[in-house]
Amino acid sequence: MEAPPVSVMPVTGGAVNMMEYLLQGSVYDQALESLLHRLRGLCDNMEPETFIDHELVYLLKGQQGNPFILRARRSLSHPTSPWHLRYLGQPEVGDKSRHALVRNCVDVAASHSLPEFLNEMGFRMDHEFVSNGHMFRKGAMKIVVSKLSRILVPGNTDNTERLSLSYLVELSVLAPAGQDNMSEDMRSFAEQLKPLVHLEKIDPSKQRH
Amino acid sequence: MQQREEKQLDAAVESLASRVAHVKNALHSFIYKLENEYERLTWPSVLDNFALLSGQLNSINKLLKNEKTPSFRNQVIIPLLLSPDRDEDLAKLTEQRVPVFSHEIVPDYLRTKPDPEVEEQEKQLSVEAARIGPEAAQKQIQTLNKLCSNLLEKLNNPRDDRDSESAAIRQNKPSFNPADTNALVGAVAFGKGLSKCRPPGPVAPGHPGQGPMMSGGPTLQQVTIGGGSNQQAGMGGPVAPQQQGQPGKMPSSIKTNIKSAHPYSR
């Protein structure tokens, strides 16, 4: 996997390189309630947080084969909050025994002119979806249970259609590069959610075909 | 010799008093919990309290059975002075439970034999036991032992059987589907099934799903077309050029594809 050229690399400006550790799974609608109860018991005691987000994925086609991808996300339940722009790198193929998917992650907040700005920069929106669900926290771990919906008319977030009869469950941690012990904690947390949902490391490139 | 026995007696009485104090404290906190926090009390915590009391009683028993403990049966307590007046020191010692060392409390606190009613019942039971005869008694003992061991076996062993049963039940109602997981991960990671360029297949009839047409340019969706995902059932080749053609023809082809590639028909 060749690295993109320097002109396309995200500018981190001396800040610590953050990595995202990720485990994913899914759960049927019928089992959602039990999963939420279990998470409420296992996670930090706070009001369960629900969210409705609209995510747009932008592509910048360079001369090389692989396009540069940026994800822009805005909250539909808090329309005045800033947009959230995220870059996710390729998953690190290091240790096969590492239990979670690790990839470079850069997050910034942006103003509401983000879509126009990205269009001016040359990015084209590839796809968008609406994700709504619940978020839980346990220490540094974030657990998101969300249902994804396809947007039928681009730009119209009211007219959506569910992608599948399951909810996506994601367990993620944002940590500076080099802290591999997080994956152990994530794995033991994932054990506690079995057999309701199996959280595992799913390589996205294997899902293409 | 006397002194050693006295010292032993003193030590035994002291340790007995401390263990009894532990039991008293445990009972006190348990009663408090039952009286004040009964709404929040769970059965496991009640069981914990009982287990604590039982452990403490066990340790008292062990202490009494200990060889170093002199036999308390040989000791006699004789009240030397009984008075109906309130005794402050005694009240302080017993935390206001025994304010007066009088004729009323002596039968209860200094009792060595069981209550008269209990004694009567015990006598009746021993008469009954003697009446049955040794063989019948032996048979009864054996039946009781067998029942107990059967029950113990049932409780201990088929944990494995029970587990396999519950595992079978669980398998009948899976709570997740790996195929769904893969589909969702694909959608989040690179928009499988989500592209603006409407793929034929999972489109609800009645939603034309027409947006601005793709004006060319490679997209992630087109990369997956070559892979032949099930959305492409019946429609090989790039989808974009067809959509740029007659939008009016789309509905009919979509309908046929729904029959063949509907994700909800499981």
Short mmCIF file of C-alpha atoms in Angstrom, two decimals:
data_model
loop_
_atom_site.label_atom_id
_atom_site.label_comp_id
_atom_site.label_asym_id
_atom_site.label_seq_id
_atom_site.Cartn_x
_atom_site.Cartn_y
_atom_site.Cartn_z
CA MET A 1 0.00 0.00 0.00
CA GLU A 2 1.89 3.06 -1.16
CA ALA A 3 1.58 6.16 0.92
CA PRO A 4 -0.14 9.11 -0.68
CA PRO A 5 2.24 11.88 -1.80
CA VAL A 6 3.28 14.55 0.67
CA SER A 7 0.88 17.09 -0.78
CA VAL A 8 -2.05 14.92 0.24
CA MET A 9 -0.92 14.02 3.76
CA PRO A 10 -2.95 15.56 6.57
CA VAL A 11 -1.08 18.32 8.35
CA THR A 12 -0.79 17.42 11.97
CA GLY A 13 1.33 20.41 12.92
CA GLY A 14 3.35 18.76 15.62
CA ALA A 15 0.39 17.36 17.53
CA VAL A 16 0.45 13.76 18.73
CA ASN A 17 -0.48 11.23 16.11
CA MET A 18 -3.79 9.76 17.27
CA MET A 19 -4.77 6.22 16.44
CA GLU A 20 -8.24 4.82 16.49
CA TYR A 21 -8.68 1.29 17.79
CA LEU A 22 -11.86 -0.23 16.48
CA LEU A 23 -13.99 -3.34 16.99
CA GLN A 24 -17.26 -3.79 15.15
CA GLY A 25 -20.26 -6.04 15.30
CA SER A 26 -23.96 -5.95 14.70
CA VAL A 27 -27.12 -6.89 16.55
CA TYR A 28 -30.66 -7.60 15.38
CA ASP A 29 -33.43 -5.15 16.19
CA GLN A 30 -35.06 -7.66 18.54
CA ALA A 31 -31.91 -7.97 20.60
CA LEU A 32 -31.32 -4.23 20.76
CA GLU A 33 -33.13 -3.72 24.08
CA SER A 34 -31.11 -6.40 25.86
CA LEU A 35 -27.91 -4.98 24.43
CA LEU A 36 -28.80 -1.48 25.62
CA HIS A 37 -29.63 -2.79 29.11
CA ARG A 38 -26.33 -4.61 29.28
CA LEU A 39 -24.40 -1.58 28.09
CA ARG A 40 -26.18 0.64 30.58
CA GLY A 41 -25.03 -1.69 33.31
CA LEU A 42 -21.48 -2.12 32.07
CA CYS A 43 -20.68 1.44 31.06
CA ASP A 44 -20.17 4.62 32.98
CA ASN A 45 -23.24 5.82 34.75
CA MET A 46 -24.60 8.70 32.76
CA GLU A 47 -27.77 9.51 30.90
CA PRO A 48 -27.84 7.37 27.77
CA GLU A 49 -26.97 9.64 24.91
CA THR A 50 -28.84 9.40 21.64
CA PHE A 51 -27.73 11.05 18.48
CA ILE A 52 -28.82 11.55 14.89
CA ASP A 53 -25.95 12.29 12.56
CA HIS A 54 -25.63 12.87 8.88
CA GLU A 55 -22.31 11.77 7.44
CA LEU A 56 -20.99 12.68 4.03
CA VAL A 57 -17.92 11.04 2.59
CA TYR A 58 -15.79 13.12 0.25
CA LEU A 59 -13.25 11.81 -2.22
CA LEU A 60 -10.30 13.56 -3.76
CA LYS A 61 -9.09 11.79 -6.82
CA GLY A 62 -5.38 12.23 -7.27
CA GLN A 63 -3.14 10.91 -9.99
CA GLN A 64 -2.57 7.69 -8.09
CA GLY A 65 -5.01 4.84 -7.85
CA ASN A 66 -6.42 5.38 -4.40
CA PRO A 67 -8.53 8.44 -3.71
CA PHE A 68 -8.10 10.47 -0.54
CA ILE A 69 -11.13 10.17 1.72
CA LEU A 70 -12.47 12.66 4.22
CA ARG A 71 -15.60 12.18 6.31
CA ALA A 72 -17.76 15.13 7.27
CA ARG A 73 -20.36 14.64 9.94
CA ARG A 74 -23.02 16.94 11.31
CA SER A 75 -25.61 16.44 13.98
CA LEU A 76 -29.23 16.51 12.91
CA SER A 77 -30.40 16.72 16.51
CA HIS A 78 -28.18 19.75 17.25
CA PRO A 79 -28.22 21.68 14.01
CA THR A 80 -26.12 24.55 15.30
CA SER A 81 -23.20 22.43 16.45
CA PRO A 82 -20.08 22.60 14.33
CA TRP A 83 -19.39 20.01 11.67
CA HIS A 84 -16.88 17.32 12.41
CA LEU A 85 -14.26 16.41 9.85
CA ARG A 86 -12.34 13.19 10.17
CA TYR A 87 -9.55 11.50 8.30
CA LEU A 88 -9.08 7.77 8.78
CA GLY A 89 -5.94 6.14 7.49
CA GLN A 90 -5.42 2.64 6.25
CA PRO A 91 -5.60 -0.04 8.93
CA GLU A 92 -2.19 -0.83 10.31
CA VAL A 93 -1.08 -4.24 9.32
CA GLY A 94 1.28 -4.95 12.10
CA ASP A 95 0.73 -7.50 14.70
CA LYS A 96 -1.72 -10.19 13.69
CA SER A 97 -2.35 -10.86 17.36
CA ARG A 98 -3.52 -7.33 18.00
CA HIS A 99 -7.18 -7.64 18.76
CA ALA A 100 -8.50 -4.41 17.36
CA LEU A 101 -8.32 -2.64 14.03
CA VAL A 102 -5.83 0.21 14.36
CA ARG A 103 -5.73 3.16 12.04
CA ASN A 104 -4.49 6.69 12.04
CA CYS A 105 -7.17 9.21 12.87
CA VAL A 106 -7.28 12.98 12.62
CA ASP A 107 -10.35 14.85 13.88
CA VAL A 108 -11.14 18.52 13.52
CA ALA A 109 -14.20 20.64 13.96
CA ALA A 110 -15.36 22.78 11.09
CA SER A 111 -17.89 25.48 10.39
CA HIS A 112 -21.09 25.07 8.43
CA SER A 113 -19.43 26.08 5.21
CA LEU A 114 -17.53 22.80 5.15
CA PRO A 115 -19.35 21.14 2.21
CA GLU A 116 -18.81 24.16 -0.05
CA PHE A 117 -15.20 24.41 1.04
CA LEU A 118 -14.53 20.80 0.25
CA ASN A 119 -16.21 21.14 -3.13
CA GLU A 120 -14.02 24.17 -3.92
CA MET A 121 -10.95 22.19 -2.89
CA GLY A 122 -11.80 19.59 -5.47
CA PHE A 123 -13.42 16.94 -3.30
CA ARG A 124 -16.52 15.25 -4.61
CA MET A 125 -19.11 13.73 -2.35
CA ASP A 126 -19.17 10.04 -2.87
CA HIS A 127 -21.92 8.87 -0.56
CA GLU A 128 -23.84 9.96 2.48
CA PHE A 129 -25.92 8.28 5.11
CA VAL A 130 -27.80 9.04 8.29
CA SER A 131 -26.78 7.26 11.44
CA ASN A 132 -28.86 7.37 14.54
CA GLY A 133 -28.57 5.55 17.79
CA HIS A 134 -27.02 5.54 21.22
CA MET A 135 -23.60 6.28 22.56
CA PHE A 136 -22.04 4.94 25.74
CA ARG A 137 -18.70 5.57 27.34
CA LYS A 138 -16.57 3.45 29.61
CA GLY A 139 -13.39 5.20 30.58
CA ALA A 140 -11.59 5.86 27.33
CA MET A 141 -13.76 3.45 25.37
CA LYS A 142 -16.68 4.66 23.34
CA ILE A 143 -19.45 2.30 22.35
CA VAL A 144 -21.82 3.38 19.61
CA VAL A 145 -24.95 1.43 18.69
CA SER A 146 -26.43 2.92 15.57
CA LYS A 147 -28.75 2.17 12.74
CA LEU A 148 -27.67 3.31 9.32
CA SER A 149 -30.11 4.70 6.81
CA ARG A 150 -29.65 5.40 3.18
CA ILE A 151 -30.59 8.84 1.90
CA LEU A 152 -32.90 8.43 -1.04
CA VAL A 153 -32.84 11.96 -2.36
CA PRO A 154 -29.39 13.52 -1.97
CA GLY A 155 -29.53 16.36 0.48
CA ASN A 156 -32.87 15.35 1.93
CA THR A 157 -32.23 13.78 5.30
CA ASP A 158 -35.88 13.25 6.16
CA ASN A 159 -36.47 10.76 3.41
CA THR A 160 -34.37 7.82 4.52
CA GLU A 161 -34.55 4.09 4.27
CA ARG A 162 -32.87 1.65 6.61
CA LEU A 163 -29.91 -0.18 5.25
CA SER A 164 -30.47 -3.43 7.12
CA LEU A 165 -32.47 -4.99 9.93
CA SER A 166 -29.49 -4.82 12.26
CA TYR A 167 -27.85 -2.16 14.33
CA LEU A 168 -24.14 -1.54 13.95
CA VAL A 169 -22.19 -1.77 17.20
CA GLU A 170 -18.78 -0.15 17.33
CA LEU A 171 -16.29 -0.08 20.17
CA SER A 172 -13.57 2.49 19.64
CA VAL A 173 -10.77 4.15 21.52
CA LEU A 174 -8.76 7.16 20.46
CA ALA A 175 -5.27 6.94 21.82
CA PRO A 176 -1.84 8.26 20.95
CA ALA A 177 0.22 5.99 18.76
CA GLY A 178 2.07 3.25 20.54
CA GLN A 179 -0.40 2.38 23.31
CA ASP A 180 -1.16 -1.18 22.46
CA ASN A 181 -2.57 -2.21 25.83
CA MET A 182 -5.88 -0.61 24.87
CA SER A 183 -6.70 -3.53 22.65
CA GLU A 184 -6.55 -5.88 25.65
CA ASP A 185 -9.08 -3.78 27.55
CA MET A 186 -11.27 -3.63 24.49
CA ARG A 187 -11.14 -7.36 24.06
CA SER A 188 -12.16 -8.03 27.66
CA PHE A 189 -15.04 -5.58 27.30
CA ALA A 190 -16.09 -7.28 24.09
CA GLU A 191 -16.10 -10.61 25.96
CA GLN A 192 -18.71 -9.21 28.31
CA LEU A 193 -21.05 -8.47 25.45
CA LYS A 194 -21.03 -12.01 24.14
CA PRO A 195 -23.18 -13.80 23.10
CA LEU A 196 -25.49 -10.90 22.33
CA VAL A 197 -23.03 -9.40 19.89
CA HIS A 198 -19.63 -10.49 18.69
CA LEU A 199 -17.33 -7.52 18.41
CA GLU A 200 -14.41 -8.30 16.23
CA LYS A 201 -11.78 -6.78 14.04
CA ILE A 202 -13.27 -6.54 10.56
CA ASP A 203 -10.92 -5.56 7.81
CA PRO A 204 -12.89 -3.18 5.58
CA SER A 205 -10.88 -3.99 2.50
CA LYS A 206 -12.10 -7.58 2.72
CA GLN A 207 -15.68 -6.36 2.51
CA ARG A 208 -15.26 -4.84 -0.92
CA HIS A 209 -16.01 -8.06 -2.78
CA MET B 1 -2.02 -26.66 87.37
CA GLN B 2 -4.88 -24.53 88.63
CA GLN B 3 -3.31 -21.41 87.26
CA ARG B 4 -2.83 -22.92 83.84
CA GLU B 5 -6.45 -23.95 83.73
CA GLU B 6 -7.51 -20.54 84.89
CA LYS B 7 -5.42 -18.88 82.22
CA GLN B 8 -6.85 -21.18 79.59
CA LEU B 9 -10.34 -20.41 80.79
CA ASP B 10 -9.68 -16.71 80.68
CA ALA B 11 -8.29 -16.88 77.15
CA ALA B 12 -11.14 -19.05 75.94
CA VAL B 13 -13.77 -16.79 77.46
CA GLU B 14 -12.12 -13.74 75.93
CA SER B 15 -11.98 -15.16 72.43
CA LEU B 16 -15.52 -16.45 72.76
CA ALA B 17 -16.68 -13.00 73.82
CA SER B 18 -14.98 -11.39 70.84
CA ARG B 19 -16.52 -13.84 68.35
CA VAL B 20 -19.92 -13.36 69.89
CA ALA B 21 -19.40 -9.61 69.54
CA HIS B 22 -18.74 -10.14 65.82
CA VAL B 23 -21.95 -12.10 65.47
CA LYS B 24 -23.80 -9.39 67.33
CA ASN B 25 -22.47 -6.71 65.00
CA ALA B 26 -23.31 -8.74 61.92
CA LEU B 27 -26.84 -9.29 63.17
CA HIS B 28 -27.19 -5.64 64.05
CA SER B 29 -26.22 -4.45 60.58
CA PHE B 30 -28.36 -7.11 58.92
CA ILE B 31 -31.43 -6.11 60.91
CA TYR B 32 -30.78 -2.48 60.13
CA LYS B 33 -30.56 -3.30 56.45
CA LEU B 34 -33.76 -5.31 56.57
CA GLU B 35 -35.64 -2.61 58.36
CA ASN B 36 -34.45 0.45 56.51
CA GLU B 37 -33.23 -0.58 53.08
CA TYR B 38 -35.66 -3.36 52.30
CA GLU B 39 -36.69 -1.73 49.03
CA ARG B 40 -33.22 -1.91 47.64
CA LEU B 41 -32.23 -5.23 49.13
CA THR B 42 -31.47 -7.99 46.67
CA TRP B 43 -31.63 -11.68 47.41
CA PRO B 44 -27.89 -12.22 46.82
CA SER B 45 -27.01 -9.63 49.45
CA VAL B 46 -29.41 -11.25 51.93
CA LEU B 47 -27.71 -14.55 51.18
CA ASP B 48 -24.35 -12.87 51.79
CA ASN B 49 -25.49 -11.74 55.21
CA PHE B 50 -26.71 -15.20 56.11
CA ALA B 51 -23.45 -16.68 54.89
CA LEU B 52 -21.53 -14.27 57.07
CA LEU B 53 -23.56 -15.22 60.13
CA SER B 54 -23.16 -18.90 59.37
CA GLY B 55 -19.41 -18.48 59.04
CA GLN B 56 -19.19 -16.70 62.33
CA LEU B 57 -21.27 -19.36 64.06
CA ASN B 58 -18.98 -21.94 62.55
CA SER B 59 -15.93 -20.27 63.99
CA ILE B 60 -17.57 -20.16 67.40
CA ASN B 61 -18.24 -23.88 67.13
CA LYS B 62 -14.65 -24.53 66.17
CA LEU B 63 -13.44 -22.52 69.11
CA LEU B 64 -15.63 -24.48 71.49
CA LYS B 65 -14.43 -27.77 70.05
CA ASN B 66 -10.81 -26.72 70.33
CA GLU B 67 -8.75 -28.91 72.66
CA LYS B 68 -7.25 -25.92 74.37
CA THR B 69 -10.69 -24.79 75.44
CA PRO B 70 -11.58 -26.07 78.87
CA SER B 71 -14.96 -27.64 79.15
CA PHE B 72 -17.41 -24.92 80.05
CA ARG B 73 -19.80 -27.49 81.41
CA ASN B 74 -17.65 -27.81 84.48
CA GLN B 75 -18.03 -24.13 85.28
CA VAL B 76 -20.99 -22.93 87.27
CA ILE B 77 -22.26 -19.38 87.44
CA ILE B 78 -24.06 -18.54 90.65
CA PRO B 79 -25.67 -15.16 91.08
CA LEU B 80 -24.52 -13.79 94.36
CA LEU B 81 -26.72 -10.75 94.60
CA LEU B 82 -30.02 -10.04 92.93
CA SER B 83 -31.59 -6.66 93.28
CA PRO B 84 -34.51 -4.93 91.55
CA ASP B 85 -32.57 -1.69 91.49
CA ARG B 86 -31.09 -0.35 88.31
CA ASP B 87 -27.37 -0.99 88.01
CA GLU B 88 -25.63 1.69 85.97
CA ASP B 89 -22.42 -0.24 85.36
CA LEU B 90 -24.30 -3.27 84.12
CA ALA B 91 -26.44 -1.10 81.91
CA LYS B 92 -23.35 0.46 80.35
CA LEU B 93 -21.67 -2.92 79.88
CA THR B 94 -24.63 -4.38 78.08
CA GLU B 95 -25.49 -1.27 76.05
CA GLN B 96 -28.73 -0.67 77.92
CA ARG B 97 -30.03 -4.14 77.23
CA VAL B 98 -29.82 -5.39 80.82
CA PRO B 99 -30.39 -2.46 83.16
CA VAL B 100 -31.44 -4.54 86.16
CA PHE B 101 -29.93 -7.76 87.50
CA SER B 102 -33.10 -9.10 89.06
CA HIS B 103 -35.12 -12.28 89.54
CA GLU B 104 -36.79 -11.88 86.14
CA ILE B 105 -33.69 -11.97 84.00
CA VAL B 106 -31.88 -14.78 85.83
CA PRO B 107 -33.91 -17.67 84.36
CA ASP B 108 -33.28 -16.39 80.82
CA TYR B 109 -29.67 -15.26 80.95
CA LEU B 110 -28.24 -17.91 83.22
CA ARG B 111 -30.16 -20.83 81.76
CA THR B 112 -28.19 -24.02 81.23
CA LYS B 113 -30.96 -26.46 80.41
CA PRO B 114 -33.31 -26.06 77.44
CA ASP B 115 -36.75 -24.54 77.92
CA PRO B 116 -39.31 -26.85 79.56
CA GLU B 117 -41.33 -27.10 76.33
CA VAL B 118 -38.24 -27.94 74.35
CA GLU B 119 -37.28 -30.52 76.95
CA GLU B 120 -40.70 -32.13 76.63
CA GLN B 121 -40.38 -32.34 72.85
CA GLU B 122 -36.92 -33.81 73.09
CA LYS B 123 -38.16 -36.46 75.50
CA GLN B 124 -40.98 -37.37 73.15
CA LEU B 125 -38.59 -37.66 70.21
CA SER B 126 -36.23 -39.96 72.09
CA VAL B 127 -39.16 -42.15 73.19
CA GLU B 128 -40.27 -42.35 69.55
CA ALA B 129 -36.78 -43.24 68.38
CA ALA B 130 -36.46 -46.00 70.96
CA ARG B 131 -39.83 -47.41 69.92
CA ILE B 132 -38.90 -47.87 66.26
CA GLY B 133 -36.14 -50.31 66.82
CA PRO B 134 -32.59 -50.30 65.50
CA GLU B 135 -33.13 -51.96 62.08
CA ALA B 136 -35.94 -49.65 61.01
CA ALA B 137 -33.92 -46.71 62.20
CA GLN B 138 -30.92 -47.89 60.19
CA LYS B 139 -33.06 -48.27 57.08
CA GLN B 140 -34.44 -44.78 57.50
CA ILE B 141 -30.94 -43.39 57.89
CA GLN B 142 -29.84 -45.11 54.70
CA THR B 143 -32.80 -43.79 52.68
CA LEU B 144 -32.13 -40.28 53.88
CA ASN B 145 -28.46 -40.55 52.92
CA LYS B 146 -29.32 -41.86 49.48
CA LEU B 147 -31.81 -39.06 48.82
CA CYS B 148 -29.29 -36.45 49.88
CA SER B 149 -26.54 -37.83 47.70
CA ASN B 150 -28.87 -38.08 44.68
CA LEU B 151 -29.89 -34.49 45.10
CA LEU B 152 -26.29 -33.38 45.47
CA GLU B 153 -25.34 -35.24 42.32
CA LYS B 154 -28.17 -33.65 40.36
CA LEU B 155 -27.14 -30.22 41.53
CA ASN B 156 -23.44 -30.67 40.88
CA ASN B 157 -23.08 -32.64 37.69
CA PRO B 158 -25.65 -31.80 35.04
CA ARG B 159 -24.41 -28.26 35.00
CA ASP B 160 -22.84 -29.50 31.78
CA ASP B 161 -26.14 -30.89 30.50
CA ARG B 162 -27.94 -27.74 31.44
CA ASP B 163 -25.30 -25.69 29.68
CA SER B 164 -25.64 -27.61 26.46
CA GLU B 165 -29.43 -27.22 26.64
CA SER B 166 -29.20 -23.52 27.14
CA ALA B 167 -26.59 -23.30 24.41
CA ALA B 168 -28.99 -25.07 22.06
CA ILE B 169 -31.76 -22.65 22.99
CA ARG B 170 -29.44 -19.75 22.43
CA GLN B 171 -28.49 -21.05 19.05
CA ASN B 172 -32.12 -21.08 18.02
CA LYS B 173 -32.42 -17.36 18.65
CA PRO B 174 -29.28 -15.71 17.41
CA SER B 175 -29.07 -12.08 18.22
CA PHE B 176 -26.87 -11.04 15.35
CA ASN B 177 -26.08 -11.94 11.82
CA PRO B 178 -22.51 -11.84 10.53
CA ALA B 179 -23.71 -11.08 7.03
CA ASP B 180 -25.46 -7.99 8.35
CA THR B 181 -22.29 -7.03 10.19
CA ASN B 182 -20.32 -7.23 6.99
CA ALA B 183 -22.92 -5.26 5.07
CA LEU B 184 -22.98 -2.50 7.68
CA VAL B 185 -19.21 -2.34 7.93
CA GLY B 186 -18.98 -2.15 4.16
CA ALA B 187 -21.51 0.66 4.13
CA VAL B 188 -19.66 2.69 6.73
CA ALA B 189 -16.20 2.02 5.39
CA PHE B 190 -16.72 2.77 1.74
CA GLY B 191 -20.37 3.25 1.02
CA LYS B 192 -21.29 -0.19 -0.21
CA GLY B 193 -24.96 0.11 -1.06
CA LEU B 194 -25.02 3.83 -0.42
CA SER B 195 -23.65 5.48 -3.51
CA LYS B 196 -25.48 8.42 -5.02
CA CYS B 197 -25.49 6.47 -8.23
CA ARG B 198 -28.55 4.41 -7.42
CA PRO B 199 -27.73 0.74 -7.67
CA PRO B 200 -30.57 -1.47 -8.86
CA GLY B 201 -31.93 -3.71 -6.17
CA PRO B 202 -32.89 -2.55 -2.71
CA VAL B 203 -35.05 0.41 -3.75
CA ALA B 204 -38.57 0.61 -2.35
CA PRO B 205 -41.06 0.77 -5.18
CA GLY B 206 -42.67 4.17 -5.29
CA HIS B 207 -39.44 5.98 -4.47
CA PRO B 208 -38.03 6.90 -7.82
CA GLY B 209 -34.71 7.68 -6.16
CA GLN B 210 -33.71 10.03 -8.92
CA GLY B 211 -31.14 12.56 -8.04
CA PRO B 212 -28.63 14.49 -10.05
CA MET B 213 -27.11 12.01 -12.42
CA MET B 214 -23.51 11.02 -12.04
CA SER B 215 -21.55 13.15 -14.41
CA GLY B 216 -18.82 10.60 -14.81
CA GLY B 217 -15.71 10.40 -12.74
CA PRO B 218 -14.69 7.21 -11.02
CA THR B 219 -16.44 6.44 -7.78
CA LEU B 220 -16.05 3.81 -5.12
CA GLN B 221 -19.29 2.23 -6.25
CA GLN B 222 -17.93 1.53 -9.65
CA VAL B 223 -14.95 -0.15 -8.13
CA THR B 224 -17.25 -2.65 -6.47
CA ILE B 225 -19.29 -3.31 -9.58
CA GLY B 226 -16.53 -5.43 -11.01
CA GLY B 227 -16.63 -7.52 -7.86
CA GLY B 228 -20.19 -8.62 -8.53
CA SER B 229 -21.99 -7.96 -5.28
CA ASN B 230 -25.54 -9.23 -5.02
CA GLN B 231 -26.99 -5.84 -5.84
CA GLN B 232 -25.81 -6.33 -9.35
CA ALA B 233 -27.88 -9.44 -9.84
CA GLY B 234 -29.04 -9.49 -13.41
CA MET B 235 -27.27 -6.31 -14.39
CA GLY B 236 -23.64 -6.73 -15.26
CA GLY B 237 -21.37 -3.93 -16.29
CA PRO B 238 -21.17 -0.33 -15.13
CA VAL B 239 -24.45 1.10 -13.99
CA ALA B 240 -23.78 4.79 -14.57
CA PRO B 241 -24.10 4.86 -18.34
CA GLN B 242 -27.49 3.17 -18.17
CA GLN B 243 -28.80 5.71 -15.71
CA GLN B 244 -27.66 8.53 -17.86
CA GLY B 245 -29.92 7.07 -20.50
CA GLN B 246 -33.66 6.92 -20.03
CA PRO B 247 -34.70 7.42 -16.42
CA GLY B 248 -38.19 6.33 -17.34
CA LYS B 249 -37.05 2.78 -17.98
CA MET B 250 -35.52 2.44 -14.52
CA PRO B 251 -38.63 1.50 -12.52
CA SER B 252 -39.30 -1.67 -14.47
CA SER B 253 -35.77 -2.98 -14.26
CA ILE B 254 -35.64 -2.16 -10.57
CA LYS B 255 -38.77 -4.18 -9.93
CA THR B 256 -37.39 -7.29 -11.53
CA ASN B 257 -34.21 -6.96 -9.59
CA ILE B 258 -36.04 -6.61 -6.33
CA LYS B 259 -37.43 -10.06 -6.72
CA SER B 260 -34.03 -11.55 -7.16
CA ALA B 261 -31.97 -9.52 -4.76
CA HIS B 262 -34.13 -8.35 -1.91
CA PRO B 263 -32.10 -8.24 1.28
CA TYR B 264 -35.10 -8.59 3.58
CA SER B 265 -36.34 -11.86 2.11
CA ARG B 266 -34.62 -14.22 4.54
#
